[in-house]
PDB file of C-alpha atoms in Angstrom:
ATOM      1  CA  MET A   1      52.480  39.964  18.325  1.00 52.00           C
ATOM      2  CA  ASN A   2      54.597  39.320  15.249  1.00 63.00           C
ATOM      3  CA  GLN A   3      56.441  36.071  14.589  1.00 74.00           C
ATOM      4  CA  ARG A   4      59.826  36.043  16.319  1.00 82.00           C
ATOM      5  CA  THR A   5      62.864  35.718  14.099  1.00 80.00           C
ATOM      6  CA  GLU A   6      65.369  33.158  15.342  1.00 86.00           C
ATOM      7  CA  GLU A   7      68.116  34.197  12.907  1.00 91.00           C
ATOM      8  CA  PRO A   8      70.310  37.023  14.212  1.00 94.00           C
ATOM      9  CA  MET A   9      69.662  40.375  12.561  1.00 96.00           C
ATOM     10  CA  VAL A  10      72.838  42.298  11.755  1.00 97.00           C
ATOM     11  CA  PHE A  11      72.934  46.066  11.207  1.00 97.00           C
ATOM     12  CA  VAL A  12      76.135  47.712   9.973  1.00 97.00           C
ATOM     13  CA  PHE A  13      76.820  51.153  11.400  1.00 97.00           C
ATOM     14  CA  PRO A  14      78.462  53.897   9.303  1.00 97.00           C
ATOM     15  CA  LYS A  15      81.928  55.370   9.850  1.00 97.00           C
ATOM     16  CA  GLU A  16      80.497  58.413  11.658  1.00 96.00           C
ATOM     17  CA  CYS A  17      77.767  57.762  14.230  1.00 96.00           C
ATOM     18  CA  GLY A  18      76.571  61.215  15.183  1.00 96.00           C
ATOM     19  CA  ALA A  19      73.089  62.734  15.321  1.00 96.00           C
ATOM     20  CA  VAL A  20      72.711  63.010  11.522  1.00 96.00           C
ATOM     21  CA  GLU A  21      73.813  59.458  10.774  1.00 96.00           C
ATOM     22  CA  ILE A  22      71.707  57.961  13.556  1.00 97.00           C
ATOM     23  CA  ALA A  23      68.647  59.865  12.313  1.00 95.00           C
ATOM     24  CA  GLU A  24      69.222  58.306   8.882  1.00 94.00           C
ATOM     25  CA  ILE A  25      69.342  54.710  10.138  1.00 96.00           C
ATOM     26  CA  ARG A  26      66.901  54.942  13.064  1.00 96.00           C
ATOM     27  CA  ALA A  27      63.643  54.417  11.143  1.00 95.00           C
ATOM     28  CA  HIS A  28      64.946  51.424   9.208  1.00 96.00           C
ATOM     29  CA  ILE A  29      66.311  49.608  12.243  1.00 97.00           C
ATOM     30  CA  VAL A  30      63.324  50.312  14.498  1.00 96.00           C
ATOM     31  CA  THR A  31      60.919  49.183  11.756  1.00 95.00           C
ATOM     32  CA  GLN A  32      62.823  45.935  11.187  1.00 96.00           C
ATOM     33  CA  LEU A  33      62.930  45.187  14.901  1.00 96.00           C
ATOM     34  CA  ASP A  34      59.199  45.857  15.276  1.00 94.00           C
ATOM     35  CA  LEU A  35      58.387  43.651  12.274  1.00 94.00           C
ATOM     36  CA  HIS A  36      60.549  40.669  13.174  1.00 94.00           C
ATOM     37  CA  HIS A  37      61.010  40.715  16.962  1.00 95.00           C
ATOM     38  CA  PRO A  38      64.415  39.047  16.637  1.00 96.00           C
ATOM     39  CA  VAL A  39      65.858  36.919  19.402  1.00 95.00           C
ATOM     40  CA  LYS A  40      69.324  38.354  18.718  1.00 96.00           C
ATOM     41  CA  VAL A  41      70.482  41.622  17.129  1.00 97.00           C
ATOM     42  CA  ILE A  42      74.079  42.429  16.278  1.00 96.00           C
ATOM     43  CA  PHE A  43      75.246  45.992  15.722  1.00 97.00           C
ATOM     44  CA  ASP A  44      78.335  45.739  13.513  1.00 97.00           C
ATOM     45  CA  LEU A  45      80.586  48.647  14.486  1.00 96.00           C
ATOM     46  CA  ARG A  46      83.703  47.638  12.535  1.00 96.00           C
ATOM     47  CA  GLN A  47      83.473  50.714  10.271  1.00 96.00           C
ATOM     48  CA  CYS A  48      82.550  53.102  13.081  1.00 97.00           C
ATOM     49  CA  GLN A  49      85.355  55.520  13.951  1.00 96.00           C
ATOM     50  CA  PHE A  50      83.283  58.146  15.808  1.00 96.00           C
ATOM     51  CA  ILE A  51      80.318  57.764  18.134  1.00 96.00           C
ATOM     52  CA  ASP A  52      78.489  60.450  20.091  1.00 95.00           C
ATOM     53  CA  SER A  53      75.676  60.664  22.643  1.00 96.00           C
ATOM     54  CA  SER A  54      73.011  60.356  19.922  1.00 96.00           C
ATOM     55  CA  ALA A  55      74.358  56.940  18.977  1.00 97.00           C
ATOM     56  CA  ILE A  56      74.712  55.931  22.633  1.00 97.00           C
ATOM     57  CA  GLY A  57      71.076  56.890  23.216  1.00 97.00           C
ATOM     58  CA  PHE A  58      69.991  55.008  20.104  1.00 97.00           C
ATOM     59  CA  ILE A  59      71.861  51.849  21.121  1.00 97.00           C
ATOM     60  CA  LEU A  60      70.414  52.045  24.648  1.00 97.00           C
ATOM     61  CA  GLY A  61      66.925  52.518  23.218  1.00 97.00           C
ATOM     62  CA  ARG A  62      67.283  49.426  21.043  1.00 97.00           C
ATOM     63  CA  TYR A  63      68.597  47.481  24.034  1.00 97.00           C
ATOM     64  CA  LYS A  64      65.431  48.426  25.956  1.00 96.00           C
ATOM     65  CA  GLN A  65      63.241  47.657  22.932  1.00 95.00           C
ATOM     66  CA  LEU A  66      64.725  44.158  22.608  1.00 96.00           C
ATOM     67  CA  ASP A  67      64.500  43.620  26.345  1.00 95.00           C
ATOM     68  CA  THR A  68      60.689  43.915  26.149  1.00 94.00           C
ATOM     69  CA  TRP A  69      60.578  40.585  24.287  1.00 92.00           C
ATOM     70  CA  ASN A  70      63.662  39.030  25.906  1.00 94.00           C
ATOM     71  CA  GLY A  71      65.876  39.696  22.902  1.00 95.00           C
ATOM     72  CA  THR A  72      69.628  40.200  23.073  1.00 95.00           C
ATOM     73  CA  LEU A  73      71.664  43.078  21.639  1.00 96.00           C
ATOM     74  CA  LEU A  74      75.338  42.429  20.898  1.00 96.00           C
ATOM     75  CA  LEU A  75      78.006  44.877  19.753  1.00 96.00           C
ATOM     76  CA  TYR A  76      80.528  43.575  17.236  1.00 96.00           C
ATOM     77  CA  GLY A  77      83.827  44.952  15.940  1.00 94.00           C
ATOM     78  CA  VAL A  78      84.280  47.765  18.441  1.00 95.00           C
ATOM     79  CA  ASN A  79      87.582  49.637  17.924  1.00 94.00           C
ATOM     80  CA  ALA A  80      89.625  51.222  20.729  1.00 93.00           C
ATOM     81  CA  GLY A  81      88.243  54.764  20.323  1.00 93.00           C
ATOM     82  CA  VAL A  82      84.611  53.704  20.227  1.00 94.00           C
ATOM     83  CA  SER A  83      85.267  51.233  23.030  1.00 93.00           C
ATOM     84  CA  LYS A  84      86.436  54.055  25.284  1.00 94.00           C
ATOM     85  CA  VAL A  85      83.242  56.055  24.691  1.00 94.00           C
ATOM     86  CA  LEU A  86      81.034  53.000  25.223  1.00 93.00           C
ATOM     87  CA  ARG A  87      82.892  52.145  28.422  1.00 92.00           C
ATOM     88  CA  LEU A  88      82.469  55.693  29.753  1.00 93.00           C
ATOM     89  CA  SER A  89      78.758  55.583  28.918  1.00 93.00           C
ATOM     90  CA  GLY A  90      78.277  52.421  30.951  1.00 92.00           C
ATOM     91  CA  LEU A  91      76.931  50.363  28.038  1.00 91.00           C
ATOM     92  CA  PHE A  92      79.613  47.731  28.557  1.00 87.00           C
ATOM     93  CA  HIS A  93      77.962  46.864  31.867  1.00 89.00           C
ATOM     94  CA  ILE A  94      74.709  45.816  30.204  1.00 91.00           C
ATOM     95  CA  MET A  95      75.759  44.659  26.715  1.00 90.00           C
ATOM     96  CA  LYS A  96      78.095  42.022  25.427  1.00 89.00           C
ATOM     97  CA  ILE A  97      80.892  42.817  22.980  1.00 88.00           C
ATOM     98  CA  ILE A  98      81.613  39.957  20.602  1.00 89.00           C
ATOM     99  CA  GLU A  99      84.560  39.057  18.424  1.00 78.00           C
ATOM    100  CA  ARG A 100      84.509  37.701  14.873  1.00 63.00           C
ATOM    101  CA  GLU A 101      84.387  34.020  15.827  1.00 51.00           C
ATOM    102  CA  GLU A 102      81.353  34.579  18.023  1.00 56.00           C
ATOM    103  CA  HIS A 103      79.687  36.666  15.304  1.00 53.00           C
ATOM    104  CA  GLU A 104      79.920  33.820  12.803  1.00 55.00           C
ATOM    105  CA  ASP A 105      78.307  31.436  15.275  1.00 53.00           C
ATOM    106  CA  ALA A 106      75.670  33.934  16.452  1.00 53.00           C
TER     107      ALA A 106
END
């Protein structure tokens, strides 16, 4: 097993989070998670204005990936539109949404 990274890893999501955009960032994020096995990962969604089922599936997959080594996935900067989609998907029941102050301390 790789050395666990104690520092939070932060990944910034693009403005549009559909199938094409998720395909573009998937390999990078999965590779980094596999290499570092971080204790905490933060998905920065401040720029994200649109999210679809591909992104929901990707986020859920990373949640499960982190769960295998007791890591935590946090969502940061979720706007009202994206929040509604995430709430409908049920992700809010298993993931924590954090605000700026918490992000700085994470």
